[in-house]
Short mmCIF file of C-alpha atoms in Angstrom, two decimals:
data_model
loop_
_atom_site.label_atom_id
_atom_site.label_comp_id
_atom_site.label_asym_id
_atom_site.label_seq_id
_atom_site.Cartn_x
_atom_site.Cartn_y
_atom_site.Cartn_z
CA MET A 199 -0.06 -0.23 0.03
CA ALA A 200 1.44 3.33 -0.75
CA THR A 201 0.22 6.90 -1.07
CA THR A 202 1.72 9.50 -3.49
CA ASP A 203 1.69 12.76 -5.09
CA GLU A 204 4.48 14.44 -7.15
CA SER A 205 6.97 14.64 -4.03
CA ILE A 206 5.57 12.81 -1.16
CA VAL A 207 5.83 8.68 -1.34
CA LEU A 208 4.69 6.72 1.55
CA GLN A 209 4.96 2.90 2.28
CA CYS A 210 3.19 0.57 4.42
CA GLY A 211 5.47 -2.36 5.23
CA ASP A 212 8.99 -3.12 6.59
CA CYS A 213 11.33 -1.17 5.69
CA THR A 214 14.31 -3.55 5.18
CA THR A 215 11.90 -4.96 2.14
CA LEU A 216 10.99 -2.04 1.01
CA LEU A 217 13.97 -0.35 0.58
CA ARG A 218 15.02 -3.32 -1.65
CA ASP A 219 13.05 -1.44 -4.40
CA VAL A 220 14.71 2.01 -3.84
CA GLU A 221 17.52 3.02 -6.58
CA SER A 222 21.22 2.51 -5.29
CA ASP A 223 23.29 6.34 -4.51
CA SER A 224 19.48 8.54 -4.90
CA VAL A 225 18.70 9.50 -1.47
CA ASP A 226 20.04 12.78 -0.07
CA LEU A 227 19.47 12.70 3.29
CA CYS A 228 18.24 9.44 5.47
CA ILE A 229 16.52 11.05 8.97
CA THR A 230 14.83 8.51 11.66
CA SER A 231 14.64 7.46 14.72
CA PRO A 232 13.62 3.57 14.58
CA PRO A 233 12.23 1.82 18.12
CA PHE A 234 14.57 2.16 20.69
CA ALA A 235 15.90 -0.86 22.39
CA ASP A 236 12.69 -2.83 23.81
CA ALA A 237 10.88 0.60 23.25
CA ARG A 238 7.28 0.80 21.81
CA LYS A 239 6.21 -2.63 22.18
CA SER A 240 2.36 -1.97 21.98
CA SER A 241 3.32 -0.48 18.58
CA TYR A 242 6.70 -2.64 17.36
CA GLY A 243 7.27 -5.38 19.52
CA GLY A 244 10.21 -3.78 20.82
CA VAL A 245 13.67 -5.11 19.92
CA PRO A 246 15.74 -6.53 23.04
CA PRO A 247 19.34 -4.37 23.56
CA ASP A 248 21.39 -7.47 22.92
CA GLN A 249 19.53 -8.80 19.45
CA TYR A 250 19.51 -5.22 18.85
CA VAL A 251 22.36 -4.58 16.30
CA ASN A 252 21.76 -7.80 14.64
CA TRP A 253 17.84 -6.65 14.04
CA PHE A 254 19.31 -3.43 12.49
CA LEU A 255 21.85 -4.16 9.99
CA PRO A 256 20.36 -5.70 7.36
CA MET A 257 18.04 -2.28 7.10
CA SER A 258 21.01 -0.10 7.38
CA ARG A 259 22.83 -1.94 4.81
CA GLU A 260 19.89 -0.76 2.41
CA VAL A 261 20.24 2.58 3.60
CA PHE A 262 23.98 3.13 3.03
CA ARG A 263 23.24 1.61 -0.31
CA VAL A 264 20.64 3.58 -1.45
CA LEU A 265 22.36 7.25 0.11
CA LYS A 266 24.04 9.26 -2.47
CA PRO A 267 27.64 9.29 -1.80
CA THR A 268 27.57 13.07 -1.10
CA GLY A 269 24.25 12.24 1.27
CA THR A 270 24.14 12.16 4.79
CA TRP A 271 21.87 10.03 7.08
CA ILE A 272 21.05 10.93 10.70
CA LEU A 273 20.19 8.59 13.44
CA ASN A 274 18.16 9.06 16.63
CA LEU A 275 18.71 6.67 19.02
CA LYS A 276 19.21 6.54 23.21
CA GLU A 277 20.81 3.93 25.24
CA LYS A 278 18.46 2.34 27.89
CA VAL A 279 19.68 1.04 31.90
CA VAL A 280 19.69 -2.59 31.72
CA ASN A 281 20.26 -3.84 35.63
CA GLY A 282 21.21 -0.87 36.80
CA GLU A 283 23.80 0.55 33.68
CA ARG A 284 23.40 1.84 30.69
CA HIS A 285 23.43 -0.74 27.73
CA THR A 286 26.00 -0.44 25.32
CA TYR A 287 23.90 -1.11 22.44
CA VAL A 288 24.51 2.36 20.63
CA ILE A 289 28.38 1.91 20.87
CA ASP A 290 27.59 -1.35 19.53
CA LEU A 291 26.00 -0.37 16.87
CA ILE A 292 27.71 2.31 15.62
CA LYS A 293 30.70 0.31 15.71
CA ALA A 294 28.74 -1.91 13.29
CA LEU A 295 27.76 0.80 11.29
CA ARG A 296 31.60 1.73 10.40
CA GLU A 297 31.81 -2.21 9.52
CA GLN A 298 29.23 -1.90 6.80
CA GLY A 299 31.22 1.06 5.08
CA GLY A 300 30.06 4.09 7.16
CA ILE A 301 31.74 6.83 8.70
CA PHE A 302 30.61 8.12 11.67
CA THR A 303 31.10 12.14 11.38
CA GLU A 304 29.30 13.59 14.21
CA ASP A 305 27.37 13.27 17.42
CA TYR A 306 24.79 15.93 17.48
CA VAL A 307 23.18 16.03 21.06
CA TRP A 308 19.23 16.70 21.06
CA VAL A 309 18.90 18.21 24.75
CA LYS A 310 15.09 18.23 26.19
CA PRO A 311 14.39 20.86 28.42
CA ASN A 312 10.85 19.27 29.17
CA SER A 313 11.83 15.85 29.79
CA THR A 314 9.47 13.82 32.28
CA PRO A 315 10.09 14.44 36.09
CA GLY A 316 11.39 10.93 37.54
CA LYS A 317 13.58 9.53 40.67
CA TRP A 318 15.67 6.95 40.43
CA PRO A 319 18.35 5.96 43.27
CA ASN A 320 21.54 5.63 41.28
CA ARG A 321 20.71 8.44 38.22
CA PHE A 322 19.14 11.10 37.06
CA ARG A 323 16.27 11.33 34.47
CA ASP A 324 16.96 11.47 30.85
CA ALA A 325 16.74 14.44 29.51
CA TRP A 326 19.09 14.23 25.62
CA GLU A 327 19.13 11.94 22.88
CA HIS A 328 21.81 10.94 20.46
CA LEU A 329 21.82 12.40 16.76
CA LEU A 330 23.98 10.26 15.01
CA GLN A 331 25.80 10.95 12.01
CA PHE A 332 26.99 9.09 9.02
CA ASN A 333 28.23 9.34 5.75
CA LYS A 334 29.81 7.50 2.81
CA GLN A 335 32.60 9.59 1.90
CA ARG A 336 34.29 12.36 3.66
CA HIS A 337 33.22 15.23 1.33
CA PHE A 338 29.66 15.44 1.37
CA ALA A 339 26.60 18.03 1.04
CA MET A 340 26.57 20.32 3.70
CA TYR A 341 24.95 23.82 3.48
CA GLN A 342 25.65 25.55 6.72
CA ASP A 343 24.89 28.70 6.19
CA ALA A 344 21.14 27.54 5.99
CA VAL A 345 20.85 27.23 9.97
CA MET A 346 22.97 30.16 11.01
CA GLN A 347 21.60 31.91 14.10
CA PRO A 348 21.56 35.21 15.60
CA ARG A 349 24.27 35.65 17.99
CA ALA A 350 23.59 35.60 21.49
CA GLU A 351 22.29 39.13 23.26
CA ASN A 352 25.61 39.13 25.60
CA THR A 353 28.11 38.84 22.66
CA ALA A 354 26.09 41.82 21.25
CA LYS A 355 26.65 43.85 24.65
CA ARG A 356 29.93 43.30 24.77
CA VAL A 357 30.82 43.99 20.77
CA ARG A 358 29.35 47.09 21.35
CA HIS A 359 31.48 47.94 24.45
CA LEU A 360 35.16 46.59 22.92
CA SER A 361 38.18 47.52 25.53
CA GLU A 362 41.62 47.49 23.98
CA ASN A 363 42.30 43.85 25.53
CA ASP A 364 39.09 42.32 23.37
CA CYS A 365 40.75 43.86 20.33
CA ARG A 366 43.33 41.15 20.36
CA ARG A 367 44.07 38.00 21.50
CA MET A 368 45.18 38.17 25.14
CA LYS A 369 46.64 34.99 26.76
CA SER A 370 44.38 33.76 29.51
CA ALA A 371 44.46 35.28 32.72
CA THR A 372 44.23 31.71 34.14
CA GLY A 373 46.90 30.28 32.66
CA SER A 374 44.49 27.69 30.31
CA THR A 375 47.01 29.37 27.22
CA PHE A 376 43.59 30.04 25.25
CA GLY A 377 42.57 33.56 24.52
CA LYS A 378 40.32 35.41 21.96
CA ASN A 379 39.73 38.17 19.74
CA ASN A 380 36.34 39.41 20.60
CA SER A 381 36.60 42.29 17.81
CA HIS A 382 35.90 39.39 15.23
CA TRP A 383 32.64 39.38 16.58
CA VAL A 384 31.74 43.06 14.89
CA GLY A 385 29.75 43.73 12.24
CA ARG A 386 28.59 39.36 12.70
CA GLU A 387 24.75 39.27 13.13
CA MET A 388 24.42 35.81 12.76
CA VAL A 389 26.57 33.00 13.91
CA TYR A 390 26.90 29.02 13.05
CA PRO A 391 25.25 26.79 15.37
CA SER A 392 26.91 23.94 17.81
CA ASN A 393 25.93 20.28 17.69
CA VAL A 394 24.00 20.70 20.54
CA LEU A 395 20.18 21.40 19.92
CA THR A 396 17.91 22.23 22.77
CA LEU A 397 14.63 21.70 21.54
CA ALA A 398 11.30 20.95 23.72
CA THR A 399 9.88 17.45 22.93
CA GLU A 400 6.48 17.25 21.11
CA THR A 401 3.51 17.88 23.70
CA LYS A 402 0.59 17.87 20.95
CA ASN A 403 -1.33 14.49 21.13
CA ARG A 404 -0.07 13.15 17.74
CA GLY A 405 -1.67 9.66 17.98
CA HIS A 406 2.32 8.06 18.06
CA SER A 407 4.22 7.09 20.88
CA ALA A 408 7.21 8.98 20.11
CA VAL A 409 6.93 12.51 17.77
CA PHE A 410 9.54 14.58 16.75
CA PRO A 411 9.14 18.77 16.82
CA GLU A 412 9.25 19.68 13.76
CA ARG A 413 12.42 21.94 14.09
CA LEU A 414 14.53 18.74 15.02
CA PRO A 415 14.35 17.27 11.10
CA GLU A 416 14.23 20.99 9.82
CA PHE A 417 17.53 21.71 10.86
CA PHE A 418 19.02 18.95 9.17
CA VAL A 419 16.69 19.01 6.19
CA LYS A 420 17.78 22.58 5.80
CA LEU A 421 21.56 21.99 6.56
CA PHE A 422 21.86 18.81 4.47
CA THR A 423 19.51 19.51 1.44
CA LEU A 424 18.47 21.44 -1.46
CA PRO A 425 15.10 22.54 -2.70
CA GLY A 426 14.11 19.06 -4.80
CA ASP A 427 16.49 16.70 -3.05
CA LEU A 428 15.38 13.49 -1.63
CA VAL A 429 14.59 12.89 2.20
CA LEU A 430 14.31 9.19 3.62
CA ASP A 431 12.57 8.05 6.91
CA PRO A 432 12.07 4.38 7.29
CA PHE A 433 10.27 4.74 9.94
CA CYS A 434 8.60 7.31 9.59
CA GLY A 435 6.03 7.37 12.36
CA SER A 436 3.98 9.92 12.07
CA GLY A 437 5.02 11.78 9.34
CA THR A 438 6.69 14.43 11.21
CA VAL A 439 9.93 14.49 8.92
CA GLY A 440 7.46 14.51 5.41
CA CYS A 441 5.70 17.60 7.35
CA VAL A 442 9.14 19.27 7.09
CA CYS A 443 9.98 18.18 3.71
CA LYS A 444 6.63 19.53 2.25
CA ARG A 445 7.06 22.67 3.78
CA LEU A 446 10.24 23.41 2.88
CA GLY A 447 9.86 21.65 -1.04
CA ARG A 448 11.97 18.36 -0.44
CA ARG A 449 10.86 15.30 -2.16
CA PHE A 450 9.82 12.31 0.71
CA LEU A 451 9.98 9.21 0.82
CA GLY A 452 8.21 7.52 3.93
CA MET A 453 8.16 4.23 5.12
CA GLU A 454 6.44 2.81 8.31
CA ILE A 455 5.30 -0.80 9.10
CA VAL A 456 2.16 -0.28 11.00
CA PRO A 457 -1.04 1.26 8.42
CA GLY A 458 -2.37 2.85 10.90
CA TYR A 459 0.75 5.38 11.41
CA VAL A 460 0.50 5.21 7.35
CA GLU A 461 -2.82 6.70 7.76
CA LEU A 462 -2.10 9.39 10.35
CA ALA A 463 0.90 10.77 8.42
CA ARG A 464 -0.90 10.72 4.97
CA GLU A 465 -3.47 13.20 7.17
CA ARG A 466 -0.76 15.32 8.64
CA ILE A 467 1.25 15.54 5.47
CA PHE A 468 -1.36 16.83 3.15
CA SER A 469 -3.07 18.68 5.45
CA SER A 470 -0.26 20.77 6.30
CA SER A 471 1.07 24.04 4.35
#
């Protein structure tokens, strides 16, 4: 079963199987959040952490095949606690994806300031997740100017009142050997972001157990694609990535194994502006 228009394609089925029909080297960006280990059991059955890597690798092999040499894969995952310690399935998966030929370029961090409160005897609540970046080669499409952001207000204030010391690279008074020339900020209203994204989780009921805030995929869609490029989400859930692609003029290929979520994604994407 598939839903399509000229630029949006939604397919229902197991993504590992569906990906076999996708042309090699055709996808500009894959951004996805697969079920975490032992998570979303009511909808996806849950994959035990000890089995996660073996479950994942047939799918990842297909993702690397369909990804363009200049393309990027952003993978959202988080370790879980098993018997009082963090399981290493994410680390194990990173190593396995490198063995498949992927280049582990970056680890973005999604900080969730509105994470659910809780109390545990030996740790604090989870308030961040990985956004792992993989590429097929070291030179890939990246449009950094598309995600520039206004400089911080405290920087703007300092630039308006530069001292003599601000205008040359000073040795640190702490003896750390670190210093900087603050006059380099003059005339710069926009700056490049860091690899830490602070975004509140989606609080509206979308009919799905794990929904991206739209600003999260939007950051990566702008950073790694241009209008008309093809974005893949093999675990598209309620279709948030598709909504962003439609709004930004990117083509979208979404795959989802649960028929009800495909219908939800279709309604959200095709009713979005």
